[in-house]
Amino acid sequence: MTDFRFEPVSERAVRIDGAIRHSLADSCAAVLGEAARARVPISGDRDAWRAQVLAGPVPARLWALYHALVQAVLALDGPAVSAAASALLGALPAPPPAPGRVVGLGPDRLGTDVTLYRAVIDSDPTRPLDLQSPPAEEVDRLTRLVAEARGLMQAASPALADECDRLGHEIVLATNARGSFGGAATVFLWGAVMLNPSRIPDRITMVEALAHECAHALLFGLTLGADLTTNGPEARFASPLRADPRPIEGIVHATYVLARMNYALEQLLATPLLTREERRLATEKLARNRSNYAAGLGVVDAHAQFTPEGAAIFSACRAAMALPSLAALG
């Protein structure tokens, strides 16, 4: 991928999705080839599975199944590899749900997939998130807000709406008792973003939240999951979006994401679609995000050691944020 423009580009999102799916197919082929050489029994039609993965967008659950396979390989657990690989190949990819699908992180909508989703998102046993599905009325409320937010984005910035629909077509809702979970996006649930409904009271905040998580997904897609920096995870620094110190990779992500959140807000403010109160709220968010962006930029400038791709991606972000208005990029 060489198109590192800061502003959303509909066609690029399609190319990113295709490149990520190609990477999944290649990685699975390598893992399954090694399993075959180790005489691990695997059922399923590999060629048919690969053809369908490469043919078009696939549901997020496929990536969660792949994550289970990777974990089994890392554990050197032959029977688990056999079961996970067979489950993956048995899940011949159907088309993903229409963009804007909202589900709670519970079995009522996800069925047995809820265990796979939890394994991806709540994967650190030393710091469990203890994620729960929100009440049905909260799922209904967020479903309405997602529809309203998608409508606003489509009117304000069709390219941003297209990008979010492609990179985050499924919205999964989760809460935790500590309130520490805000949201998540990961390659291992490609096509899905996770949000905490307790942090999203209105449609302006929903636009901001979707822009936030889809910006993370965009960065993963632009590098096919590779890091933007070479610093490594050991050193920790103050983060503009987290209370705890973070590796520089996370701070680069957070700083870029803040810029993308402001892009979305400025596009909204350039339309006549907001109420007076919504305009006040969006303007307050812009100011807060710019302050946090400046704090993050200071840490990035002082410590980030970029890869060539990371340098190009962040340079485009820096140039955009230096403009008087991000709305000019629409």
Short mmCIF file of C-alpha atoms in Angstrom, two decimals, residues 2-303:
data_model
loop_
_atom_site.label_atom_id
_atom_site.label_comp_id
_atom_site.label_asym_id
_atom_site.label_seq_id
_atom_site.Cartn_x
_atom_site.Cartn_y
_atom_site.Cartn_z
CA THR A 2 1.46 3.35 -1.05
CA ASP A 3 -1.57 5.65 -0.81
CA PHE A 4 -1.01 7.27 2.58
CA ARG A 5 -3.26 10.30 2.15
CA PHE A 6 -4.75 11.51 5.42
CA GLU A 7 -8.23 12.16 4.06
CA PRO A 8 -10.54 9.16 3.53
CA VAL A 9 -10.61 7.63 0.06
CA SER A 10 -13.40 5.20 -0.77
CA GLU A 11 -11.44 3.23 -3.34
CA ARG A 12 -8.45 2.89 -1.01
CA ALA A 13 -10.64 1.31 1.66
CA VAL A 14 -11.69 -1.31 -0.89
CA ARG A 15 -8.05 -1.98 -1.79
CA ILE A 16 -7.06 -2.22 1.87
CA ASP A 17 -9.80 -4.75 2.56
CA GLY A 18 -8.63 -6.81 -0.42
CA ALA A 19 -5.00 -6.69 0.69
CA ILE A 20 -5.90 -7.74 4.23
CA ARG A 21 -7.96 -10.66 2.94
CA HIS A 22 -5.10 -11.72 0.67
CA SER A 23 -2.78 -11.62 3.68
CA LEU A 24 -5.22 -13.82 5.63
CA ALA A 25 -5.39 -16.34 2.81
CA ASP A 26 -1.59 -16.48 2.48
CA SER A 27 -1.05 -16.81 6.22
CA CYS A 28 -3.62 -19.58 6.51
CA ALA A 29 -2.03 -21.42 3.59
CA ALA A 30 1.36 -21.30 5.33
CA VAL A 31 -0.06 -22.50 8.68
CA LEU A 32 -2.09 -25.27 7.08
CA GLY A 33 0.90 -26.37 5.02
CA GLU A 34 3.01 -26.69 8.15
CA ALA A 35 0.21 -28.59 9.89
CA ALA A 36 -0.04 -31.01 6.97
CA ARG A 37 3.69 -31.65 7.07
CA ALA A 38 3.35 -32.37 10.79
CA ARG A 39 0.53 -34.81 9.93
CA VAL A 40 -2.08 -32.84 11.87
CA PRO A 41 -5.48 -33.97 10.56
CA ILE A 42 -7.50 -31.13 9.04
CA SER A 43 -10.85 -31.33 7.28
CA GLY A 44 -12.16 -28.83 4.77
CA ASP A 45 -11.63 -27.63 1.22
CA ARG A 46 -8.66 -25.24 1.35
CA ASP A 47 -8.92 -24.18 -2.28
CA ALA A 48 -12.62 -23.33 -2.06
CA TRP A 49 -12.06 -21.46 1.20
CA ARG A 50 -9.20 -19.41 -0.24
CA ALA A 51 -11.17 -18.57 -3.38
CA GLN A 52 -14.06 -17.21 -1.34
CA VAL A 53 -11.82 -15.19 0.96
CA LEU A 54 -10.20 -13.54 -2.06
CA ALA A 55 -13.51 -12.97 -3.85
CA GLY A 56 -14.87 -10.23 -1.58
CA PRO A 57 -15.48 -8.93 1.95
CA VAL A 58 -15.94 -11.56 4.63
CA PRO A 59 -17.56 -11.41 8.10
CA ALA A 60 -15.51 -10.54 11.15
CA ARG A 61 -16.07 -13.99 12.69
CA LEU A 62 -13.69 -15.47 10.11
CA TRP A 63 -10.85 -13.46 11.61
CA ALA A 64 -11.79 -14.58 15.10
CA LEU A 65 -11.58 -18.19 13.90
CA TYR A 66 -8.15 -17.44 12.45
CA HIS A 67 -7.10 -15.96 15.81
CA ALA A 68 -8.10 -19.23 17.50
CA LEU A 69 -5.93 -21.12 15.01
CA VAL A 70 -2.95 -18.85 15.68
CA GLN A 71 -3.33 -19.32 19.44
CA ALA A 72 -3.42 -23.10 19.01
CA VAL A 73 -0.26 -22.99 16.88
CA LEU A 74 1.54 -20.82 19.43
CA ALA A 75 0.56 -23.29 22.16
CA LEU A 76 1.97 -26.18 20.07
CA ASP A 77 -1.33 -27.97 20.68
CA GLY A 78 -1.84 -30.40 17.81
CA PRO A 79 -5.45 -31.38 18.60
CA ALA A 80 -6.39 -27.71 19.07
CA VAL A 81 -4.72 -26.84 15.74
CA SER A 82 -6.72 -29.61 14.07
CA ALA A 83 -10.00 -28.39 15.57
CA ALA A 84 -9.36 -24.69 14.91
CA ALA A 85 -8.17 -25.24 11.32
CA SER A 86 -11.13 -27.47 10.54
CA ALA A 87 -13.52 -24.89 12.04
CA LEU A 88 -11.92 -22.14 9.96
CA LEU A 89 -12.11 -24.09 6.70
CA GLY A 90 -15.63 -25.19 7.56
CA ALA A 91 -16.73 -21.56 7.82
CA LEU A 92 -16.85 -20.95 4.09
CA PRO A 93 -17.14 -17.17 4.01
CA ALA A 94 -20.61 -15.81 3.44
CA PRO A 95 -20.86 -12.11 2.63
CA PRO A 96 -20.63 -9.92 5.73
CA PRO A 97 -23.77 -8.31 7.12
CA ALA A 98 -24.86 -4.99 5.69
CA PRO A 99 -22.91 -2.04 7.12
CA GLY A 100 -24.26 -0.66 10.36
CA ARG A 101 -25.10 -3.98 12.01
CA VAL A 102 -25.09 -3.50 15.79
CA VAL A 103 -24.79 -6.44 18.19
CA GLY A 104 -24.07 -6.86 21.87
CA LEU A 105 -21.15 -8.99 22.99
CA GLY A 106 -23.49 -11.80 24.03
CA PRO A 107 -24.86 -15.07 22.70
CA ASP A 108 -28.27 -13.66 21.83
CA ARG A 109 -26.91 -12.13 18.58
CA LEU A 110 -23.43 -13.64 18.24
CA GLY A 111 -24.30 -17.19 19.33
CA THR A 112 -21.24 -19.34 19.94
CA ASP A 113 -19.09 -16.72 18.20
CA VAL A 114 -19.18 -14.68 21.41
CA THR A 115 -16.45 -16.92 22.84
CA LEU A 116 -14.25 -16.26 19.80
CA TYR A 117 -14.83 -12.50 19.99
CA ARG A 118 -14.03 -12.41 23.69
CA ALA A 119 -10.81 -14.36 23.12
CA VAL A 120 -9.65 -11.69 20.67
CA ILE A 121 -10.57 -8.58 22.66
CA ASP A 122 -10.04 -9.77 26.24
CA SER A 123 -6.79 -11.62 25.58
CA ASP A 124 -4.52 -10.47 28.41
CA PRO A 125 -5.02 -12.74 31.46
CA THR A 126 -2.99 -10.37 33.63
CA ARG A 127 -5.37 -7.49 32.92
CA PRO A 128 -8.82 -8.96 32.23
CA LEU A 129 -11.41 -6.57 30.91
CA ASP A 130 -14.38 -8.66 32.08
CA LEU A 131 -16.47 -7.45 29.17
CA GLN A 132 -20.25 -7.83 29.30
CA SER A 133 -23.02 -7.39 26.78
CA PRO A 134 -25.11 -4.26 27.45
CA PRO A 135 -28.86 -4.51 28.16
CA ALA A 136 -31.17 -4.93 25.18
CA GLU A 137 -32.46 -1.36 25.51
CA GLU A 138 -28.90 -0.05 25.19
CA VAL A 139 -28.35 -2.12 22.06
CA ASP A 140 -31.56 -0.63 20.65
CA ARG A 141 -30.47 2.91 21.58
CA LEU A 142 -27.06 2.47 19.98
CA THR A 143 -28.62 0.92 16.89
CA ARG A 144 -30.60 4.12 16.41
CA LEU A 145 -27.53 6.30 17.07
CA VAL A 146 -25.44 4.31 14.59
CA ALA A 147 -28.08 4.82 11.91
CA GLU A 148 -28.21 8.55 12.64
CA ALA A 149 -24.42 8.86 12.73
CA ARG A 150 -24.01 6.99 9.45
CA GLY A 151 -26.57 9.30 7.88
CA LEU A 152 -24.66 12.36 9.11
CA MET A 153 -21.36 11.00 7.81
CA GLN A 154 -22.85 10.13 4.44
CA ALA A 155 -24.13 13.69 4.06
CA ALA A 156 -21.00 15.39 5.43
CA SER A 157 -18.27 13.17 3.98
CA PRO A 158 -19.33 10.28 1.74
CA ALA A 159 -15.75 9.02 1.56
CA LEU A 160 -15.51 8.83 5.37
CA ALA A 161 -18.85 7.02 5.50
CA ASP A 162 -17.65 4.56 2.85
CA GLU A 163 -14.40 3.98 4.73
CA CYS A 164 -16.19 3.31 8.02
CA ASP A 165 -18.68 1.01 6.31
CA ARG A 166 -15.85 -0.99 4.75
CA LEU A 167 -13.48 -1.11 7.72
CA GLY A 168 -16.10 -1.25 10.49
CA HIS A 169 -19.27 -2.71 9.00
CA GLU A 170 -20.13 -4.51 12.25
CA ILE A 171 -20.41 -2.60 15.55
CA VAL A 172 -20.08 -4.78 18.64
CA LEU A 173 -21.15 -3.30 21.98
CA ALA A 174 -19.55 -4.17 25.31
CA THR A 175 -19.27 -2.69 28.78
CA ASN A 176 -17.26 -3.50 31.87
CA ALA A 177 -17.89 -2.77 35.52
CA ARG A 178 -14.71 -0.72 35.94
CA GLY A 179 -15.63 1.54 33.04
CA SER A 180 -12.10 1.23 31.69
CA PHE A 181 -13.12 -0.10 28.28
CA GLY A 182 -13.75 2.53 25.64
CA GLY A 183 -13.58 0.60 22.40
CA ALA A 184 -11.32 -1.47 20.19
CA ALA A 185 -10.34 -2.38 16.65
CA THR A 186 -7.98 -5.18 15.69
CA VAL A 187 -6.86 -7.12 12.64
CA PHE A 188 -8.13 -10.27 14.35
CA LEU A 189 -11.71 -8.94 14.08
CA TRP A 190 -11.26 -7.22 10.74
CA GLY A 191 -14.47 -5.50 9.69
CA ALA A 192 -15.75 -5.08 13.24
CA VAL A 193 -15.25 -2.29 15.76
CA MET A 194 -16.13 -2.48 19.44
CA LEU A 195 -17.72 0.38 21.34
CA ASN A 196 -18.83 0.96 24.92
CA PRO A 197 -22.38 2.36 24.77
CA SER A 198 -22.06 4.00 28.20
CA ARG A 199 -19.59 6.45 26.63
CA ILE A 200 -21.80 7.40 23.68
CA PRO A 201 -24.75 9.57 24.69
CA ASP A 202 -25.51 11.22 21.33
CA ARG A 203 -25.02 11.02 17.58
CA ILE A 204 -22.10 13.48 17.49
CA THR A 205 -20.16 11.33 19.94
CA MET A 206 -21.12 8.29 17.85
CA VAL A 207 -19.61 9.85 14.72
CA GLU A 208 -16.48 10.61 16.72
CA ALA A 209 -16.36 7.05 18.12
CA LEU A 210 -16.74 5.44 14.69
CA ALA A 211 -14.08 7.74 13.24
CA HIS A 212 -11.84 6.85 16.20
CA GLU A 213 -12.00 3.06 15.88
CA CYS A 214 -12.04 3.05 12.08
CA ALA A 215 -8.89 5.20 12.10
CA HIS A 216 -7.15 2.44 14.07
CA ALA A 217 -8.40 -0.07 11.51
CA LEU A 218 -7.14 2.17 8.70
CA LEU A 219 -3.65 2.23 10.19
CA PHE A 220 -3.66 -1.56 10.55
CA GLY A 221 -4.78 -1.85 6.94
CA LEU A 222 -2.24 0.60 5.53
CA THR A 223 0.60 -1.49 6.98
CA LEU A 224 -1.10 -4.94 6.84
CA GLY A 225 -0.84 -5.08 10.61
CA ALA A 226 2.81 -4.06 10.85
CA ASP A 227 4.01 -1.45 13.33
CA LEU A 228 4.46 2.18 12.34
CA THR A 229 7.54 2.46 14.56
CA THR A 230 10.64 0.44 15.41
CA ASN A 231 10.90 1.49 19.08
CA GLY A 232 9.51 -1.71 20.54
CA PRO A 233 7.04 -2.13 23.41
CA GLU A 234 9.35 -1.78 26.41
CA ALA A 235 9.63 2.01 26.84
CA ARG A 236 6.45 3.76 28.01
CA PHE A 237 5.36 7.37 27.61
CA ALA A 238 2.40 9.60 28.49
CA SER A 239 -0.50 9.02 26.11
CA PRO A 240 -3.07 11.65 25.05
CA LEU A 241 -5.92 9.14 25.21
CA ARG A 242 -4.96 6.86 28.08
CA ALA A 243 -4.31 7.41 31.78
CA ASP A 244 -1.56 4.80 31.87
CA PRO A 245 1.79 5.19 30.06
CA ARG A 246 1.86 3.51 26.65
CA PRO A 247 4.46 2.28 24.14
CA ILE A 248 5.22 4.82 21.43
CA GLU A 249 3.37 2.72 18.85
CA GLY A 250 0.15 3.23 20.78
CA ILE A 251 0.82 6.94 21.13
CA VAL A 252 1.41 7.33 17.39
CA HIS A 253 -1.91 5.55 16.83
CA ALA A 254 -3.67 7.75 19.40
CA THR A 255 -2.29 10.96 17.95
CA TYR A 256 -3.29 10.01 14.40
CA VAL A 257 -6.72 8.94 15.63
CA LEU A 258 -7.27 12.30 17.33
CA ALA A 259 -6.60 14.02 14.02
CA ARG A 260 -9.08 11.73 12.24
CA MET A 261 -11.70 12.39 14.91
CA ASN A 262 -11.32 16.11 14.24
CA TYR A 263 -11.56 15.53 10.50
CA ALA A 264 -14.96 13.91 11.08
CA LEU A 265 -16.13 16.69 13.39
CA GLU A 266 -15.05 19.47 11.02
CA GLN A 267 -16.88 17.78 8.16
CA LEU A 268 -20.04 17.75 10.30
CA LEU A 269 -19.63 21.41 11.23
CA ALA A 270 -19.33 22.33 7.54
CA THR A 271 -22.93 21.17 7.01
CA PRO A 272 -26.24 22.74 8.14
CA LEU A 273 -27.34 19.41 9.67
CA LEU A 274 -26.44 20.01 13.31
CA THR A 275 -28.55 21.65 15.96
CA ARG A 276 -27.16 24.60 17.90
CA GLU A 277 -26.38 22.32 20.84
CA GLU A 278 -24.69 19.78 18.56
CA ARG A 279 -22.54 22.53 17.04
CA ARG A 280 -21.49 23.63 20.52
CA LEU A 281 -20.65 20.03 21.45
CA ALA A 282 -18.68 19.41 18.26
CA THR A 283 -16.75 22.66 18.72
CA GLU A 284 -15.85 21.71 22.30
CA LYS A 285 -14.69 18.28 21.13
CA LEU A 286 -12.54 19.88 18.42
CA ALA A 287 -10.74 22.05 20.95
CA ARG A 288 -10.16 19.17 23.36
CA ASN A 289 -8.93 16.88 20.59
CA ARG A 290 -6.55 19.52 19.26
CA SER A 291 -5.07 19.96 22.72
CA ASN A 292 -4.62 16.22 23.11
CA TYR A 293 -3.21 15.99 19.59
CA ALA A 294 -0.59 18.62 20.45
CA ALA A 295 0.37 16.67 23.58
CA GLY A 296 0.66 13.45 21.61
CA LEU A 297 2.62 15.15 18.84
CA GLY A 298 5.19 16.36 21.35
CA VAL A 299 5.78 12.79 22.56
CA VAL A 300 5.88 11.44 18.99
CA ASP A 301 8.36 14.09 17.85
CA ALA A 302 10.59 13.42 20.84
CA HIS A 303 10.62 9.63 20.76
#
